[in-house]
Short mmCIF file of C-alpha atoms and ligand atoms in Angstrom, two decimals:
data_model
loop_
_atom_site.label_atom_id
_atom_site.label_comp_id
_atom_site.label_asym_id
_atom_site.label_seq_id
_atom_site.Cartn_x
_atom_site.Cartn_y
_atom_site.Cartn_z
CA MET A 1490 -45.75 -18.86 -18.44
CA THR A 1491 -44.95 -22.47 -19.32
CA GLU A 1492 -44.78 -21.54 -22.99
CA LYS A 1493 -42.14 -18.88 -22.32
CA LYS A 1494 -40.00 -21.13 -20.20
CA ARG A 1495 -39.91 -23.81 -22.85
CA THR A 1496 -38.74 -21.29 -25.47
CA LEU A 1497 -35.90 -20.13 -23.23
CA ASP A 1498 -34.70 -23.66 -22.57
CA LEU A 1499 -34.65 -24.44 -26.25
CA GLU A 1500 -32.53 -21.37 -26.93
CA ALA A 1501 -30.00 -22.43 -24.33
CA ILE A 1502 -29.81 -25.92 -25.76
CA LEU A 1503 -29.32 -24.59 -29.27
CA ALA A 1504 -26.61 -22.16 -28.19
CA GLY A 1505 -24.57 -24.63 -26.20
CA GLY A 1506 -25.33 -27.91 -27.88
CA ASP A 1507 -23.40 -27.74 -31.13
CA ASP A 1508 -20.23 -29.80 -30.60
CA SER A 1509 -19.68 -30.57 -34.27
CA LYS A 1510 -17.36 -27.58 -34.73
CA GLU A 1511 -13.61 -28.14 -34.53
CA PRO A 1512 -11.95 -26.56 -31.47
CA THR A 1513 -10.45 -23.17 -32.33
CA GLU A 1514 -7.12 -23.24 -34.13
CA TYR A 1515 -6.50 -19.60 -33.36
CA GLN A 1516 -3.41 -19.04 -31.23
CA THR A 1517 -3.00 -16.32 -28.63
CA GLY A 1518 -0.36 -15.87 -25.98
CA PHE A 1519 2.38 -13.86 -24.34
CA ALA A 1520 6.08 -13.60 -25.18
CA ALA A 1521 8.21 -11.68 -22.66
CA VAL A 1522 11.23 -9.82 -24.03
CA ILE A 1523 13.84 -9.72 -21.30
CA GLY A 1524 17.57 -9.17 -20.83
CA ARG A 1525 20.09 -6.68 -19.48
CA PRO A 1526 19.86 -3.00 -20.49
CA ASN A 1527 20.78 -1.81 -23.98
CA VAL A 1528 20.78 -5.14 -25.80
CA GLY A 1529 17.98 -3.99 -28.13
CA LYS A 1530 14.81 -5.39 -26.53
CA SER A 1531 12.60 -2.42 -27.38
CA THR A 1532 14.02 -2.08 -30.89
CA ILE A 1533 13.27 -5.77 -31.50
CA MET A 1534 9.71 -5.47 -30.22
CA ASN A 1535 9.08 -2.42 -32.42
CA GLU A 1536 10.43 -4.27 -35.45
CA LEU A 1537 8.29 -7.32 -34.70
CA LEU A 1538 5.23 -5.09 -34.49
CA GLY A 1539 6.20 -3.07 -37.55
CA GLN A 1540 5.70 0.17 -35.67
CA LYS A 1541 7.41 2.21 -33.04
CA LEU A 1542 5.74 1.68 -29.73
CA SER A 1543 8.45 1.36 -27.12
CA ILE A 1544 11.07 4.07 -26.77
CA THR A 1545 14.73 3.34 -27.52
CA SER A 1546 18.10 5.03 -27.10
CA HIS A 1547 21.77 4.18 -27.01
CA LYS A 1548 21.77 4.69 -23.23
CA PRO A 1549 21.12 1.77 -20.88
CA GLN A 1550 17.95 1.79 -18.76
CA THR A 1551 15.80 3.54 -21.33
CA THR A 1552 12.70 1.41 -20.77
CA ARG A 1553 11.28 1.88 -17.29
CA HIS A 1554 7.84 0.28 -17.58
CA ARG A 1555 6.37 -2.95 -18.81
CA ILE A 1556 4.59 -2.41 -22.10
CA HIS A 1557 2.57 -4.79 -24.24
CA GLY A 1558 2.96 -4.78 -28.01
CA ILE A 1559 0.08 -6.65 -29.61
CA TYR A 1560 0.48 -8.30 -33.02
CA THR A 1561 -2.74 -9.64 -34.47
CA THR A 1562 -3.29 -11.61 -37.70
CA ASP A 1563 -6.10 -13.86 -38.95
CA GLU A 1564 -4.31 -16.83 -37.41
CA HIS A 1565 -2.80 -15.57 -34.19
CA GLN A 1566 -2.36 -12.83 -31.64
CA ILE A 1567 1.11 -12.52 -30.15
CA ILE A 1568 1.39 -10.23 -27.14
CA TYR A 1569 5.01 -9.19 -26.71
CA VAL A 1570 5.92 -7.86 -23.30
CA ASP A 1571 8.76 -5.34 -23.41
CA THR A 1572 10.49 -4.92 -20.07
CA PRO A 1573 13.10 -2.70 -18.39
CA GLY A 1574 16.65 -4.04 -18.65
CA MET A 1575 17.59 -6.08 -15.58
CA HIS A 1576 20.59 -4.48 -13.99
CA LEU A 1577 22.98 -4.75 -11.08
CA GLY A 1578 23.94 -1.79 -8.92
CA GLY A 1579 21.76 1.28 -8.76
CA GLU A 1580 20.08 1.04 -5.40
CA LYS A 1581 17.46 3.70 -5.80
CA SER A 1582 13.75 2.97 -5.59
CA ILE A 1583 13.47 3.45 -9.33
CA ASN A 1584 16.07 0.73 -9.95
CA GLU A 1585 14.15 -1.59 -7.68
CA TYR A 1586 10.95 -0.73 -9.53
CA MET A 1587 12.55 -1.47 -12.90
CA ASN A 1588 14.07 -4.78 -11.82
CA ARG A 1589 10.84 -5.80 -10.09
CA THR A 1590 8.88 -4.96 -13.23
CA ALA A 1591 11.20 -7.05 -15.39
CA ASN A 1592 11.12 -9.98 -12.97
CA SER A 1593 7.36 -10.03 -12.77
CA ALA A 1594 7.12 -10.23 -16.56
CA PHE A 1595 8.36 -13.85 -16.45
CA ALA A 1596 5.28 -15.04 -14.69
CA ASP A 1597 2.33 -16.17 -16.76
CA VAL A 1598 3.94 -15.89 -20.18
CA ASP A 1599 4.06 -18.70 -22.73
CA VAL A 1600 7.62 -18.11 -23.89
CA ILE A 1601 10.58 -16.01 -22.80
CA LEU A 1602 12.73 -14.20 -25.36
CA PHE A 1603 16.07 -13.63 -23.64
CA VAL A 1604 17.92 -10.99 -25.65
CA VAL A 1605 21.73 -10.92 -25.57
CA GLU A 1606 24.18 -8.76 -27.48
CA ALA A 1607 26.34 -10.65 -29.96
CA GLY A 1608 29.89 -10.88 -28.69
CA ARG A 1609 29.31 -9.24 -25.33
CA TRP A 1610 28.46 -11.38 -22.30
CA THR A 1611 28.43 -9.50 -18.98
CA LYS A 1612 27.72 -10.11 -15.30
CA GLU A 1613 24.26 -8.73 -15.86
CA ASP A 1614 23.58 -11.40 -18.51
CA ASP A 1615 24.78 -13.94 -15.97
CA ALA A 1616 22.30 -12.63 -13.43
CA VAL A 1617 19.44 -12.90 -15.94
CA ALA A 1618 20.50 -16.45 -16.88
CA LYS A 1619 20.50 -17.44 -13.18
CA LYS A 1620 16.91 -16.26 -12.85
CA LEU A 1621 15.89 -18.51 -15.70
CA GLU A 1622 17.40 -21.65 -14.20
CA GLY A 1623 14.82 -24.31 -13.44
CA ILE A 1624 11.82 -22.45 -14.77
CA GLU A 1625 9.38 -24.37 -16.91
CA THR A 1626 8.58 -21.65 -19.44
CA PRO A 1627 10.45 -22.18 -22.72
CA VAL A 1628 13.44 -19.87 -23.22
CA VAL A 1629 14.51 -18.65 -26.65
CA VAL A 1630 17.76 -16.70 -26.75
CA LEU A 1631 17.84 -13.90 -29.32
CA MET A 1632 21.43 -13.02 -30.15
CA ASN A 1633 20.94 -9.46 -31.41
CA LYS A 1634 23.26 -7.00 -33.19
CA ILE A 1635 24.93 -9.64 -35.36
CA ASP A 1636 25.39 -6.84 -37.92
CA ASN A 1637 28.40 -5.84 -35.81
CA TYR A 1638 30.12 -9.01 -37.07
CA LYS A 1639 31.18 -9.40 -40.65
CA ASN A 1640 32.61 -12.80 -40.04
CA LYS A 1641 29.99 -14.89 -38.23
CA GLU A 1642 32.58 -17.48 -37.22
CA ASP A 1643 34.02 -14.92 -34.83
CA LEU A 1644 30.90 -15.48 -32.76
CA PHE A 1645 31.63 -19.14 -31.93
CA PRO A 1646 33.37 -18.44 -28.60
CA PHE A 1647 30.46 -16.21 -27.61
CA LEU A 1648 27.94 -18.88 -28.57
CA GLU A 1649 29.82 -21.34 -26.41
CA THR A 1650 29.59 -18.96 -23.47
CA VAL A 1651 25.85 -18.55 -23.98
CA ALA A 1652 25.32 -22.30 -24.30
CA ALA A 1653 27.32 -22.91 -21.12
CA ASN A 1654 25.36 -20.35 -19.14
CA VAL A 1655 21.77 -20.42 -20.32
CA GLN A 1656 19.20 -23.19 -20.04
CA MET A 1657 17.53 -22.54 -23.36
CA ASP A 1658 15.32 -24.27 -25.86
CA THR A 1659 16.90 -22.63 -28.87
CA LEU A 1660 18.95 -19.62 -30.03
CA ILE A 1661 18.21 -17.33 -32.96
CA PRO A 1662 20.86 -14.94 -34.33
CA ILE A 1663 19.19 -11.69 -35.36
CA SER A 1664 19.76 -8.07 -36.23
CA ALA A 1665 16.92 -5.71 -35.40
CA TYR A 1666 18.76 -3.06 -37.46
CA LYS A 1667 18.87 -5.19 -40.57
CA LYS A 1668 15.46 -6.73 -39.82
CA SER A 1669 17.02 -10.15 -40.15
CA GLY A 1670 15.71 -13.13 -38.20
CA LEU A 1671 12.40 -11.49 -37.31
CA ASN A 1672 10.25 -14.10 -39.06
CA LEU A 1673 12.18 -16.85 -37.34
CA ILE A 1674 11.26 -15.29 -34.00
CA LYS A 1675 7.56 -15.25 -34.87
CA LYS A 1676 7.70 -18.86 -36.06
CA GLU A 1677 9.45 -19.98 -32.89
CA VAL A 1678 7.06 -18.06 -30.62
CA LEU A 1679 4.05 -19.67 -32.32
CA LYS A 1680 5.31 -23.11 -31.30
CA TYR A 1681 4.52 -22.23 -27.72
CA LEU A 1682 1.29 -20.24 -27.90
CA PRO A 1683 -1.87 -21.99 -26.75
CA LYS A 1684 -4.85 -22.47 -29.03
CA GLN A 1685 -7.30 -19.90 -27.83
CA GLU A 1686 -9.17 -16.88 -29.05
CA LYS A 1687 -7.85 -13.30 -29.01
CA ILE A 1688 -7.35 -11.62 -25.67
CA PHE A 1689 -7.31 -8.07 -27.06
CA PRO A 1690 -9.58 -6.68 -29.80
CA GLU A 1691 -7.77 -6.84 -33.14
CA GLU A 1692 -7.34 -3.07 -33.48
CA TYR A 1693 -5.31 -2.85 -30.25
CA VAL A 1694 -1.53 -2.43 -30.59
CA THR A 1695 -0.84 -1.92 -26.91
CA ASP A 1696 -2.39 -2.07 -23.47
CA ARG A 1697 -1.12 1.43 -22.74
CA SER A 1698 -2.99 4.71 -23.20
CA GLN A 1699 -2.07 7.42 -25.69
CA ARG A 1700 -1.34 9.65 -22.72
CA PHE A 1701 1.26 7.16 -21.45
CA LEU A 1702 2.81 6.82 -24.90
CA ALA A 1703 2.99 10.62 -25.21
CA ALA A 1704 4.93 10.89 -21.94
CA GLU A 1705 7.26 8.16 -23.16
CA ILE A 1706 7.93 9.96 -26.44
CA ILE A 1707 9.00 13.07 -24.54
CA ARG A 1708 11.16 10.99 -22.21
CA GLU A 1709 12.81 9.40 -25.22
CA LYS A 1710 13.94 12.83 -26.38
CA LEU A 1711 15.45 13.47 -22.93
CA MET A 1712 17.27 10.13 -23.06
CA ARG A 1713 18.56 10.77 -26.56
CA THR A 1714 19.49 14.44 -26.25
CA LEU A 1715 20.81 15.03 -22.76
CA GLY A 1716 24.26 14.01 -21.50
CA GLU A 1717 25.11 11.02 -19.40
CA GLU A 1718 23.62 11.85 -16.04
CA VAL A 1719 20.57 14.07 -16.46
CA PRO A 1720 18.22 11.56 -18.14
CA TYR A 1721 18.40 9.30 -15.11
CA GLY A 1722 17.20 12.11 -12.87
CA SER A 1723 14.34 13.02 -15.19
CA THR A 1724 10.80 11.87 -15.70
CA VAL A 1725 7.79 13.22 -17.55
CA GLU A 1726 4.34 13.91 -16.24
CA ILE A 1727 1.49 14.82 -18.59
CA GLU A 1728 -0.58 17.60 -17.08
CA GLN A 1729 -2.99 18.23 -19.90
CA PHE A 1730 -3.94 15.90 -22.72
CA LYS A 1731 -7.04 16.89 -24.61
CA PHE A 1732 -8.33 17.30 -28.13
CA ASP A 1733 -9.53 20.82 -28.85
CA LYS A 1734 -12.31 20.45 -31.41
CA GLU A 1735 -12.45 24.14 -32.27
CA GLU A 1736 -8.75 24.35 -32.95
CA ASP A 1737 -8.73 20.83 -34.40
CA ARG A 1738 -5.59 19.82 -32.55
CA TRP A 1739 -4.34 18.08 -29.43
CA ILE A 1740 -3.27 20.28 -26.54
CA ILE A 1741 -0.54 18.59 -24.54
CA ASN A 1742 1.15 20.14 -21.54
CA ALA A 1743 3.97 18.11 -20.07
CA LEU A 1744 6.11 18.60 -17.03
CA ILE A 1745 9.71 17.42 -17.09
CA LEU A 1746 10.73 16.65 -13.54
CA VAL A 1747 14.38 16.75 -12.56
CA GLU A 1748 16.08 16.29 -9.21
CA ARG A 1749 18.32 19.33 -8.97
CA LYS A 1750 18.45 22.96 -10.07
CA GLY A 1751 21.56 22.30 -12.15
CA GLN A 1752 19.70 19.62 -14.10
CA LYS A 1753 16.87 22.05 -14.79
CA LYS A 1754 19.38 24.46 -16.31
CA ILE A 1755 20.77 21.73 -18.55
CA VAL A 1756 17.32 20.63 -19.74
CA ILE A 1757 16.40 24.19 -20.66
CA GLY A 1758 19.79 24.91 -22.23
CA LYS A 1759 21.27 28.22 -23.32
CA LYS A 1760 18.44 30.60 -24.19
CA GLY A 1761 16.04 27.66 -24.04
CA GLU A 1762 17.61 25.99 -27.07
CA MET A 1763 17.78 22.50 -25.58
CA ILE A 1764 14.15 22.24 -24.51
CA LYS A 1765 13.06 23.80 -27.77
CA THR A 1766 14.91 21.16 -29.79
CA MET A 1767 13.47 18.34 -27.70
CA GLY A 1768 9.99 19.85 -28.06
CA ILE A 1769 10.27 19.93 -31.85
CA GLN A 1770 11.41 16.30 -31.97
CA ALA A 1771 8.71 15.14 -29.55
CA ARG A 1772 5.97 17.03 -31.40
CA LYS A 1773 6.91 15.31 -34.63
CA ASP A 1774 6.48 11.87 -33.07
CA LEU A 1775 3.29 12.93 -31.29
CA ILE A 1776 1.76 13.96 -34.61
CA THR A 1777 2.50 10.46 -35.92
CA LEU A 1778 1.12 8.83 -32.78
CA LEU A 1779 -2.11 10.83 -32.70
CA ASP A 1780 -2.45 11.31 -36.44
CA ALA A 1781 -3.49 14.92 -35.86
CA ARG A 1782 -2.07 18.35 -35.25
CA VAL A 1783 -0.44 18.85 -31.86
CA HIS A 1784 0.25 21.84 -29.66
CA LEU A 1785 2.93 20.84 -27.15
CA GLU A 1786 4.10 22.82 -24.14
CA LEU A 1787 7.00 21.62 -22.02
CA TRP A 1788 7.84 22.86 -18.53
CA VAL A 1789 10.68 21.88 -16.22
CA LYS A 1790 10.35 21.57 -12.47
CA VAL A 1791 12.66 20.39 -9.71
CA LYS A 1792 11.29 17.62 -7.54
CA GLU A 1793 14.11 16.55 -5.30
CA ASN A 1794 14.77 12.86 -4.90
CA TRP A 1795 11.72 11.71 -6.85
CA SER A 1796 13.62 8.65 -8.12
CA ASP A 1797 14.36 7.34 -4.65
CA ASP A 1798 11.02 8.00 -3.02
CA ALA A 1799 8.48 5.20 -3.28
CA ARG A 1800 5.49 7.49 -2.83
CA ALA A 1801 6.68 10.03 -5.37
CA LEU A 1802 7.36 7.21 -7.82
CA ALA A 1803 3.88 5.76 -7.43
CA SER A 1804 2.29 9.16 -7.94
CA LEU A 1805 4.36 9.61 -11.11
CA GLY A 1806 3.04 6.41 -12.66
CA TYR A 1807 5.81 4.07 -11.49
CA ASP A 1808 3.13 1.84 -10.15
CA ASP A 1809 3.11 -1.96 -10.05
CA ASN A 1810 -0.64 -1.97 -10.58
CA TYR A 1811 -0.92 0.64 -13.28
CA SER A 1812 -4.27 1.03 -14.95
CA SER A 1813 -3.32 2.36 -18.38
N1 LIG B 2598 24.16 -2.50 -34.21
C1 LIG B 2598 22.93 -2.71 -33.74
N2 LIG B 2598 22.43 -1.92 -32.80
C2 LIG B 2598 21.16 -2.18 -32.35
C3 LIG B 2598 20.39 -3.25 -32.86
N3 LIG B 2598 19.21 -3.26 -32.19
C4 LIG B 2598 19.23 -2.23 -31.34
N4 LIG B 2598 20.40 -1.55 -31.43
C5 LIG B 2598 20.82 -0.35 -30.68
O1 LIG B 2598 21.05 -0.69 -29.32
C6 LIG B 2598 20.71 0.41 -28.46
C7 LIG B 2598 19.74 -0.01 -27.40
O2 LIG B 2598 18.49 -0.34 -27.99
P1 LIG B 2598 17.16 -0.46 -27.13
O3 LIG B 2598 16.14 -1.11 -27.99
O4 LIG B 2598 16.81 0.83 -26.50
O5 LIG B 2598 17.67 -1.48 -26.02
P2 LIG B 2598 16.88 -2.08 -24.75
O6 LIG B 2598 17.38 -3.46 -24.54
O7 LIG B 2598 15.42 -1.91 -24.92
O8 LIG B 2598 17.44 -1.14 -23.60
P3 LIG B 2598 16.78 -0.79 -22.15
O9 LIG B 2598 15.38 -0.33 -22.40
O10 LIG B 2598 17.65 0.26 -21.63
O11 LIG B 2598 16.84 -2.05 -21.34
C8 LIG B 2598 20.14 1.50 -29.38
O12 LIG B 2598 21.16 2.43 -29.66
C9 LIG B 2598 19.72 0.73 -30.60
O13 LIG B 2598 19.70 1.52 -31.76
C10 LIG B 2598 20.96 -4.08 -33.88
O14 LIG B 2598 20.39 -5.02 -34.42
N5 LIG B 2598 22.23 -3.75 -34.28
MG1 LIG B 2599 14.05 -0.86 -23.82
#
């Protein structure tokens, strides 16, 4: 008895008693990517990660959920937090959900990357800037889309507007398209990350499940393919997501929910052409995501008013406390 106890104590002392090691130099922390819709937040995060994780389109309000993009090296782990664009107007429950999601991303991050579009300052940028007033978290403004300007001097008046309106620590001009300025962002972010060990295992690129990413890929095709109005009334629910060992492929059944019969017609298209095209595009991306063969089936269903019904939203994954 006594013998055993002494052994255990010694082990504990040996495990905890070595203070000769330097404290860890490894850096890990969170960088929130925020701003009004359509400024390029998701494109920037994808470029920083070197892979497409968050969906993008030329339409505003593409991103609806918060999504972590995890970038791990031997020296650091940066967890970027992509967020829905903060917007004014749009009083539906889904708009509230998106704005709430974006607002909550400020809390508990080490640095905020406030993305603005070169040359275009709007009321929505103003509203974002107001939210940042007085907060202690460092703010780095990323002036994106500078590729739209041949002559950089033309941006001086815009820079003055930004400087007059945003309490920021620094500003970095970038172009996600041209991949310019990306290393400067990483360098700047690292200034603010605490010295601590990894939060996520090094093989993780996101906190989201493959199932979630699959639904997003399909929604991206809706955003990119359909006209102005329909995408906003649509969402995607994955009904089946399983790997069939015998057939050696993923079987994915997805439901596209729309709010009205007319929208269903548009999604399907003449002789089913529209949904077929979107299915082909989505399948291609799903093959890349899952690195395997994919059988994809898409269905369309009308669920009236889903975007303005808190309970329907929660059941469709628009949930503040999502699990994956
Ligand atoms: N010219 C130019 N366009 C860009 C650049 N970065 C992104 N875009 C385009 O801007 C549009 C919006 O990009 P997203 O990344 O979806 O923008 P977002 O800020 O995530 O938008 P929401 O999710 O709706 O808030 C897309 O058409 C992109 O291709 C850039 O550096 N230059
Ligand atoms: Mg986005």
